[in-house]
Short mmCIF file of C-alpha atoms in Angstrom, two decimals:
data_model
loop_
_atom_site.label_atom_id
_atom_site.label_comp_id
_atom_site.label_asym_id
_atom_site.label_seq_id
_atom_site.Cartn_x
_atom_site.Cartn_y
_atom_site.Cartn_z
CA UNK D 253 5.51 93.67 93.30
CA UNK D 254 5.07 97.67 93.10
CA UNK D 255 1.88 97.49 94.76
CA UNK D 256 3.30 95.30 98.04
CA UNK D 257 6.19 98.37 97.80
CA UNK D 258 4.11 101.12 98.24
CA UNK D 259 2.38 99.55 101.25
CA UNK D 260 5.72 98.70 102.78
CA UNK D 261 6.35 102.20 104.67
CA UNK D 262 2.93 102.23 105.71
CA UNK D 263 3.16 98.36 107.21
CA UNK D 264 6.42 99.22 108.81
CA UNK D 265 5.01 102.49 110.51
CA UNK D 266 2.10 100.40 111.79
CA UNK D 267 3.79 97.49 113.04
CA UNK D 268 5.91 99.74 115.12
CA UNK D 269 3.66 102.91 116.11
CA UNK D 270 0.32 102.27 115.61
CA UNK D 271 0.39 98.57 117.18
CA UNK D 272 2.22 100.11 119.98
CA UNK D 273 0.08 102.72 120.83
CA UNK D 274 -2.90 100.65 120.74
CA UNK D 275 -1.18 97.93 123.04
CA UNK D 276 0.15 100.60 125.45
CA UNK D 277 -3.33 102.49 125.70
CA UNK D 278 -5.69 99.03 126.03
CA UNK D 279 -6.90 99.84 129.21
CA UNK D 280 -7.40 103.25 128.76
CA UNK D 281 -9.12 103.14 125.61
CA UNK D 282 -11.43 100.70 126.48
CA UNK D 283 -12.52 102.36 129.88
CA UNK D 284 -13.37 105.25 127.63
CA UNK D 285 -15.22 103.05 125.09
CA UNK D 286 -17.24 101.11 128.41
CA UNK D 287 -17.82 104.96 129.30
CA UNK D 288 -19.43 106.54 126.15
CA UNK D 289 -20.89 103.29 124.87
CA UNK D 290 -21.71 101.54 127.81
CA UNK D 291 -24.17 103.84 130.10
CA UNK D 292 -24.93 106.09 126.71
CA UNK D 293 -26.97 104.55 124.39
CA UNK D 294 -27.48 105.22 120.62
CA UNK D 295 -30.67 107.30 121.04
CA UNK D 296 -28.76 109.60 123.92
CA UNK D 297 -25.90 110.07 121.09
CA UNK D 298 -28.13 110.62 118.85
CA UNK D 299 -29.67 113.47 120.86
CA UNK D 300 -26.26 114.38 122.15
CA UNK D 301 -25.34 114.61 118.23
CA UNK D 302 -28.26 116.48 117.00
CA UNK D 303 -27.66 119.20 120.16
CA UNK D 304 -24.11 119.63 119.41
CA UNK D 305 -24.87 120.37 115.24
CA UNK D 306 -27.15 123.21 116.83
CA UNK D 307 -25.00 124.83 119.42
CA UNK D 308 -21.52 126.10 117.94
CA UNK D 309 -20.28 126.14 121.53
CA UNK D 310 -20.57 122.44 121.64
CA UNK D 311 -19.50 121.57 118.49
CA UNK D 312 -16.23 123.83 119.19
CA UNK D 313 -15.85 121.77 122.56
CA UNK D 314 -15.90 118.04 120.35
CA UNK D 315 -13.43 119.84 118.02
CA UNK D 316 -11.44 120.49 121.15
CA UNK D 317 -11.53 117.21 122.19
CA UNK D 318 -10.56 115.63 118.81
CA UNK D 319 -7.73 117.71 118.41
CA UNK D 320 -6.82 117.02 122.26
CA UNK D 321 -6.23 113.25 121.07
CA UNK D 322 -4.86 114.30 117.72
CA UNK D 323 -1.69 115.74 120.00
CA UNK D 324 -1.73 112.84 122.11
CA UNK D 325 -1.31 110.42 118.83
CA UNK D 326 1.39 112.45 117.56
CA UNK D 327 3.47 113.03 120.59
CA UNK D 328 3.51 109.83 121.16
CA UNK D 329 4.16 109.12 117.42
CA UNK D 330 7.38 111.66 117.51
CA UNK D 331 8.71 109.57 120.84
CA UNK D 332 8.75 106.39 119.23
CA UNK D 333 10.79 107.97 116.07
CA UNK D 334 13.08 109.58 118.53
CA UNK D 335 13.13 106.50 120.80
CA UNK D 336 16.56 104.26 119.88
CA UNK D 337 15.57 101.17 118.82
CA UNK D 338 13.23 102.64 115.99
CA UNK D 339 15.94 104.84 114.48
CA UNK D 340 15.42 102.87 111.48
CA UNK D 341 12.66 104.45 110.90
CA UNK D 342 13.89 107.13 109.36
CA UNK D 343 14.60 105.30 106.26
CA UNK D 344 11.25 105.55 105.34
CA UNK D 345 12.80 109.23 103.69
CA UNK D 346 14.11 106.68 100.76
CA UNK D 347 10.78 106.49 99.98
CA UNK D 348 9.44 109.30 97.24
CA UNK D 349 7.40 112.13 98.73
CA UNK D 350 3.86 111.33 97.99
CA UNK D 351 4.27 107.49 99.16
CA UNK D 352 5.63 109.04 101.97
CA UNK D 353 2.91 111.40 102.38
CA UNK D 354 0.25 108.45 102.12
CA UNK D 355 1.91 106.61 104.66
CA UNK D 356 1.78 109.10 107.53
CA UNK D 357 -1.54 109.84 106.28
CA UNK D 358 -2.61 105.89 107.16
CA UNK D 359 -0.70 105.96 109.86
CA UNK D 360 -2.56 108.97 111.21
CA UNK D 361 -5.98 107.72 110.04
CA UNK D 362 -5.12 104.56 112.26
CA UNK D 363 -4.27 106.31 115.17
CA UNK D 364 -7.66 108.61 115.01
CA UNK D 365 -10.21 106.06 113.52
CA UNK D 366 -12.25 106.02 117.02
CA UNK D 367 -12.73 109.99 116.24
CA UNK D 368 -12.87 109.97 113.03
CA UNK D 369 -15.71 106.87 113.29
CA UNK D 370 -17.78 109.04 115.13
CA UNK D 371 -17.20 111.91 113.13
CA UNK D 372 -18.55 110.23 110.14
CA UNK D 373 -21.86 109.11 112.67
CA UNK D 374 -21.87 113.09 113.44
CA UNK D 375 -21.51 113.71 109.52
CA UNK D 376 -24.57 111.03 108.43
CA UNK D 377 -26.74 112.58 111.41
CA UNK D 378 -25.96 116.06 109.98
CA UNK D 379 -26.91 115.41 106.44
CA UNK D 380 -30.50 113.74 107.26
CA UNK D 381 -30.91 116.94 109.83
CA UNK D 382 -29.76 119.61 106.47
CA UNK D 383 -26.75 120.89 108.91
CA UNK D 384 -24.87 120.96 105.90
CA UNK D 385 -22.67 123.90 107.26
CA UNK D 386 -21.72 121.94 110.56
CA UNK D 387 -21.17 119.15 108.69
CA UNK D 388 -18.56 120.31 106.15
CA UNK D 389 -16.81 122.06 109.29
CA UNK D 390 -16.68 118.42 110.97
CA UNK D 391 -14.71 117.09 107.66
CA UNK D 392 -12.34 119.88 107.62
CA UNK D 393 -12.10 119.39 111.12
CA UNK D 394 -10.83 115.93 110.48
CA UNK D 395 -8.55 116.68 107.15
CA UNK D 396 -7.26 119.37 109.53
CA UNK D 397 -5.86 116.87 112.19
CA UNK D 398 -4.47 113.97 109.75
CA UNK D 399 -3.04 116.67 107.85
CA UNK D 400 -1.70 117.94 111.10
CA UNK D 401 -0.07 114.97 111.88
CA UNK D 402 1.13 113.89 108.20
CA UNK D 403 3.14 117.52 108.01
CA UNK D 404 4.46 116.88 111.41
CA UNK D 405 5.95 113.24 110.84
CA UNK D 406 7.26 114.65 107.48
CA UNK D 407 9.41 117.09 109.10
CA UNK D 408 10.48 114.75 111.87
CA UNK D 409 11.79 112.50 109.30
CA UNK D 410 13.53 114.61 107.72
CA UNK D 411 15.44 116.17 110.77
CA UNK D 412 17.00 113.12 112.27
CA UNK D 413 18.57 113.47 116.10
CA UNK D 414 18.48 117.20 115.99
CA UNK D 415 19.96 118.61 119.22
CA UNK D 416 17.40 121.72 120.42
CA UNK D 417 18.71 123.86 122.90
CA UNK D 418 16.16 126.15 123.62
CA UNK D 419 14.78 126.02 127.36
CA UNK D 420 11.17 125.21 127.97
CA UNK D 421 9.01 128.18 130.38
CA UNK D 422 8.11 125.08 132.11
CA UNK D 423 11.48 123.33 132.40
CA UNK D 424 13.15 126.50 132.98
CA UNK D 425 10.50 127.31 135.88
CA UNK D 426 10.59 123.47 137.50
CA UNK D 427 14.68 124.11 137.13
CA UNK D 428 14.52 126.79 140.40
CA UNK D 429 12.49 124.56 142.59
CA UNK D 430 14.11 121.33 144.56
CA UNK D 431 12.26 118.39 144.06
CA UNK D 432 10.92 115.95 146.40
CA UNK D 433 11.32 112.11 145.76
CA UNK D 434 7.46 112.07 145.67
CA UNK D 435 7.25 114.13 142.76
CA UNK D 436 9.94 113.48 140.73
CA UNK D 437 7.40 111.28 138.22
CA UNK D 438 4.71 113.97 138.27
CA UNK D 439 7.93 116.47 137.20
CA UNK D 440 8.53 114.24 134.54
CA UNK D 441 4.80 114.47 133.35
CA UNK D 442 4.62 118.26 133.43
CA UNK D 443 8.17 118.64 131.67
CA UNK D 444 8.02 116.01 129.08
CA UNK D 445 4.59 114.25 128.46
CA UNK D 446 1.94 117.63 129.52
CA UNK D 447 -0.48 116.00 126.90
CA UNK D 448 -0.79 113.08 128.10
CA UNK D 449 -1.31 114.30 132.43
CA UNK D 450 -4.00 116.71 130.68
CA UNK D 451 -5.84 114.63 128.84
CA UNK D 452 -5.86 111.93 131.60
CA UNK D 453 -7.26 114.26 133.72
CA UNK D 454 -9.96 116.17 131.55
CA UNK D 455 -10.52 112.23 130.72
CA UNK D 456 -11.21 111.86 134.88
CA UNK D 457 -12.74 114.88 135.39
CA UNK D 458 -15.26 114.73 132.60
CA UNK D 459 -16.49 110.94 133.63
CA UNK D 460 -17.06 112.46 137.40
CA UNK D 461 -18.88 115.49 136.23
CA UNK D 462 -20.81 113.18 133.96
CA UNK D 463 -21.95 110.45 136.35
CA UNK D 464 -22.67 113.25 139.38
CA UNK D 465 -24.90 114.59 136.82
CA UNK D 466 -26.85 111.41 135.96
CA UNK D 467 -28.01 111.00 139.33
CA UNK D 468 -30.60 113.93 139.31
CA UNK D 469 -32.10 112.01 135.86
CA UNK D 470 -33.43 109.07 137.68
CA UNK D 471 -33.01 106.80 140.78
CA UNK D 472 -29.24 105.62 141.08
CA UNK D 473 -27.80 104.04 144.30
CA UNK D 474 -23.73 104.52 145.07
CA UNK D 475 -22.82 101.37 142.49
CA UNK D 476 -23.46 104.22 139.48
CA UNK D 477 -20.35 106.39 141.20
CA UNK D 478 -18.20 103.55 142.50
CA UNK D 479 -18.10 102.13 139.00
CA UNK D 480 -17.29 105.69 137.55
CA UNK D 481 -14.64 105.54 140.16
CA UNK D 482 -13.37 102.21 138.43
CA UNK D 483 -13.20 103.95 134.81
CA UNK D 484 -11.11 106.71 136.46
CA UNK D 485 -8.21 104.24 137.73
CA UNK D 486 -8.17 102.25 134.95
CA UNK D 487 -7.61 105.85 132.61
CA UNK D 488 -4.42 106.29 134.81
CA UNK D 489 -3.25 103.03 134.32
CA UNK D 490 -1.11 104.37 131.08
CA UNK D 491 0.95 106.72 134.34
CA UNK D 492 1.35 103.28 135.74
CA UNK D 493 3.55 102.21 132.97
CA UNK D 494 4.86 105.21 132.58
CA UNK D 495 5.56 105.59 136.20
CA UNK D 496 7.52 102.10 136.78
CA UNK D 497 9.63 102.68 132.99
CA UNK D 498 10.31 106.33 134.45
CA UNK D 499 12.12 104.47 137.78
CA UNK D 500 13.65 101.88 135.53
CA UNK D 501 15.16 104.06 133.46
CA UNK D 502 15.99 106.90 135.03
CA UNK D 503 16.66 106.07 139.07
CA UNK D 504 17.66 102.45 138.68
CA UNK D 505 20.14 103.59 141.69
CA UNK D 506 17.56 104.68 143.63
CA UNK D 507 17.20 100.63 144.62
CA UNK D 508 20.91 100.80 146.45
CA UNK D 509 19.82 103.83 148.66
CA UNK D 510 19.15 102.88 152.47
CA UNK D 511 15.44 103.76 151.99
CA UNK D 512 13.30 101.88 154.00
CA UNK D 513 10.05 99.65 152.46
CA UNK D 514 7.70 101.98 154.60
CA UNK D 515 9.03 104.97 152.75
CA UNK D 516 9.10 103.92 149.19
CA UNK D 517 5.52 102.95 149.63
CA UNK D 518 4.60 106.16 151.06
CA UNK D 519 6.30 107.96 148.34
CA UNK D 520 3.96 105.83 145.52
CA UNK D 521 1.25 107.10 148.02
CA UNK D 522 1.66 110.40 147.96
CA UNK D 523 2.51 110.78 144.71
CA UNK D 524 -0.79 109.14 142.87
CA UNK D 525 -2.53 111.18 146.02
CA UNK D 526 -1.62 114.29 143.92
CA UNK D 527 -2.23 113.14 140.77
CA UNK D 528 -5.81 112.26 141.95
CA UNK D 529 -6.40 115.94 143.43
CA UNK D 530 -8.24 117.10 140.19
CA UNK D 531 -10.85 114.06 140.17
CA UNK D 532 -10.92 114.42 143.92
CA UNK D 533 -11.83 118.73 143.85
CA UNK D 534 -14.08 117.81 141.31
CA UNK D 535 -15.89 114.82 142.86
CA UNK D 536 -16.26 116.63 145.95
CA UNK D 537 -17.68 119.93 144.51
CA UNK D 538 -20.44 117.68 141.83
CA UNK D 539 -21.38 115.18 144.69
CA UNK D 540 -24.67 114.16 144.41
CA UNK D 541 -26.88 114.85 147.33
CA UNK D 542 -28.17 110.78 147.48
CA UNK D 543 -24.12 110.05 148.55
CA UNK D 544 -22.64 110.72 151.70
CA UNK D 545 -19.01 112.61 151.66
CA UNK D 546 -18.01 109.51 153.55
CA UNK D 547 -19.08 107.30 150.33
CA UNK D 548 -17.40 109.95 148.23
CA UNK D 549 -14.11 109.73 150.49
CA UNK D 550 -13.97 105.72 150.47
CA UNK D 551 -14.78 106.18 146.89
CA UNK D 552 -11.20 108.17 146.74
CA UNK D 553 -9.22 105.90 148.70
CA UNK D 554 -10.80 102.47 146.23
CA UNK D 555 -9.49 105.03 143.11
CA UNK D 556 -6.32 105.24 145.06
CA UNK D 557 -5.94 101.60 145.97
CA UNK D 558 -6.68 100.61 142.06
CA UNK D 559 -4.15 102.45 140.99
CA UNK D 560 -1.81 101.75 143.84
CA UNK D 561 -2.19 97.94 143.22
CA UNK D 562 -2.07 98.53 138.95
CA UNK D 563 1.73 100.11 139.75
CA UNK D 564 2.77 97.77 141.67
CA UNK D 565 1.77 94.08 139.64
CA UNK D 566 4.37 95.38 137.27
CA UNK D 567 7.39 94.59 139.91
CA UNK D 568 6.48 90.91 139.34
CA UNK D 569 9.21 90.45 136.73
CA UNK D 570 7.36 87.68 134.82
CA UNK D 571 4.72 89.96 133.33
CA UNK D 572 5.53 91.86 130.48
CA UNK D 573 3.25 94.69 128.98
CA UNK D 574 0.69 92.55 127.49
CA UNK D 575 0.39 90.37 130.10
CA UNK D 576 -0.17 93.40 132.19
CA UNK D 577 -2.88 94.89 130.18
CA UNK D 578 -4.56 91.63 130.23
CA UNK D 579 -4.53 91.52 133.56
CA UNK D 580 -5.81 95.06 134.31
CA UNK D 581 -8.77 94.76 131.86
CA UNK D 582 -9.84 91.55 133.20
CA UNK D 583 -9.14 92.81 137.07
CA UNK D 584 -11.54 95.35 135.72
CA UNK D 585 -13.82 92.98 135.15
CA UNK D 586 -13.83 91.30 137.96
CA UNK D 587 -14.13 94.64 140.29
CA UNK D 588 -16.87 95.68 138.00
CA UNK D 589 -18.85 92.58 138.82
CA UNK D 590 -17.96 93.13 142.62
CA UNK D 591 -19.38 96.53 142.66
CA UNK D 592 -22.52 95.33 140.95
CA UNK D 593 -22.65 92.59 143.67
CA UNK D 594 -22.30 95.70 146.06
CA UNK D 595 -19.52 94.44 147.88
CA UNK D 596 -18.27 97.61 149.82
CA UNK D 597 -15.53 99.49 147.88
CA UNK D 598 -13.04 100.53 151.15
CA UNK D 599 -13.62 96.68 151.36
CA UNK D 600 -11.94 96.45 147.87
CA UNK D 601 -9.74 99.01 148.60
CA UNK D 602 -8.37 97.37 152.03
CA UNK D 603 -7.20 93.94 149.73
CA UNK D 604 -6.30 96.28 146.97
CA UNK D 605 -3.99 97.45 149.36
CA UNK D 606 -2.62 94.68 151.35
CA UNK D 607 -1.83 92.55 147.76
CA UNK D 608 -0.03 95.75 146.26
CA UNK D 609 1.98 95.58 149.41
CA UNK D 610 3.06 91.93 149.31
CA UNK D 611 3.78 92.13 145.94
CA UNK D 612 6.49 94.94 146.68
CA UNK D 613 7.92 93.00 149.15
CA UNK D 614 8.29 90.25 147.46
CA UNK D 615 9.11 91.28 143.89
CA UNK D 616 10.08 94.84 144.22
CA UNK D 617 14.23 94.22 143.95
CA UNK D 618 13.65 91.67 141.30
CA UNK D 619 12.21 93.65 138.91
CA UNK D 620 13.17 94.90 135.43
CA UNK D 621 12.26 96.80 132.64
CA UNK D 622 10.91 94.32 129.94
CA UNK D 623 10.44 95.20 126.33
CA UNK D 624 7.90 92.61 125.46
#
């Protein structure tokens, strides 16, 4: 009976955080698993490995990256404490100190285990190769960010609905400029969820760098780029959800305004448009000289289209969040297997396009936030 008590706070944190972070980021974690285990294979991160426990500057840019997604996992961690219906959370402070202390540190172990897996790859590969140095600064690394995150969610839980009223530099800046409809989400992003727009787009960025680069190693036709294209819009489908709960929640009114159909779609438009800029500045200055800036702008408008059409599914009120991240992995699928078949992506993009449409139409007024 003790034993099933001390595992209590740690099964309640994981039923409502970790569960929830791995159901919200589905797509996005597995484009990035397709990504670094499905063109790489295990001799390439081997080498990869074995170069980064001899260059410090690499090994510093991993550590970077690890503590990147550490901040993701526990800003998103901190909004679901804060968020209303888990304010019961914060009963886990009946529990004593060190069984508190083990829980986040679960909790946090859960969240990072994809790192921390490959960490302990890095660690095995660094103990055959005598990096013994590199390795120990990989495990502190690691006990770093868990620790991190366990001192964080400690002093969270014991600070319930504090009111802060300092002004953000960022808030306070975005305060003297009037805002577009068109960018009120990407506001949002910069104001209230910067780690999660930054690590979408070093995410992006670092999957177009990487593929341009691969096409110097061998021969590669434009399927190699248009299916890099399709792990970029499936990494922003986590702003899709974030996007159409943003609306919901914030400019529900917004449906009562005389703005036409045309408009509203042209403000979705414009507003993924920007949020693609970064990929787009990079694709354009890494373009490989065996594609044509015509491929490379098609290429844009397919990223665009995925996206467009991932945003808009969610107006059809009968599918909730898991059936929409079943539906976007195995759409991925499917356009994965039509690239392969070399079915022309502004092709793709043209139907991506017209369905997103008529599902607006059609569903757009009718649809509601849903918490399953």
């Amino acid at each position: 009976m003790r034993s099933v008590f001390k595992r209590a706070a740690f099964r309640i944190l994981n039923l409502t955080i970790v569960k929830e972070y791995y159901r919200q980021n589905a797509v996005f974690i597995f484009a990035v698993m397709l990504f670094t285990f499905g063109f790489l294979r295990s001799s390439e991160h081997i080498t990869l490995i074995k170069l980064a426990l001899k260059s410090p500057s690499l090994l510093a840019l991993i550590f970077l990256i690890w503590a990147m997604h550490a901040l993701k996992v526990i800003l998103f961690s901190l909004r679901m404490f804060k968020s209303k219906p888990n304010e019961f959370l914060y009963n886990i402070r009946l529990f004593s100190p060190i069984k508190r202390f083990l829980a986040f540190g679960l909790m946090q172990f859960s969240l990072l285990q994809l790192t921390l897996l490959y960490s302990l790859w890095m660690i095995k590969i660094g103990i055959e190769e005598q990096a013994y140095l590199e390795s120990s600064a990989i495990i502190i690394c690691n006990f770093i960010l868990i620790l991190t995150g366990i001192l964080i969610y400690e002093y969270r839980i014991n600070r319930p609905n504090t009111v802060s009223i300092t002004v953000k530099p960022m808030q306070s800046l975005l305060a003297k400029f009037r805002t577009p409809d068109y960018l009120f989400f990407i506001r949002f992003l910069f104001a209230k969820q910067p780690v999660l727009l930054l690590s979408t787009k070093f995410f992006g960025c670092f999957v177009l760098i990487g593929i341009c680069n691969l096409y110097p190693t061998d021969a590669y036709d434009e399927r190699l780029l248009a299916l890099s294209g399709l792990f970029v819009a499936a990494g922003h489908s986590v702003f899709c959800l974030q996007y159409f709960n943003f609306e919901l929640q914030y400019l529900s009114f917004n449906r009562n305004l005389p703005i036409s159909s045309m408009r509203r779609i042209l403000c979705y438009l414009l507003a993924y448009s920007i949020l693609l800029l970064p990929e787009s500045i990079v694709l354009v200055r890494n373009l490989p000289l065996a594609v044509s800036f015509i491929f490379a702008l098609a290429l844009l408008i397919f990223i665009l289209s995925m996206i467009f059409l991932l945003h808009h599914i969610q107006f059809i009120s009968s599918i909730s969040k898991d059936n929409f991240l079943k539906g976007a992995f195995f759409t991925g699928i499917m356009f994965l297997l039509l690239i392969m078949f070399q079915i022309p992506v502004i092709l793709m993009a043209a139907v991506n396009f017209s369905v997103a449409i008529f599902v607006f139409k059609k569903h757009y007024y009718e649809s509601e936030l849903s918490d399953s």
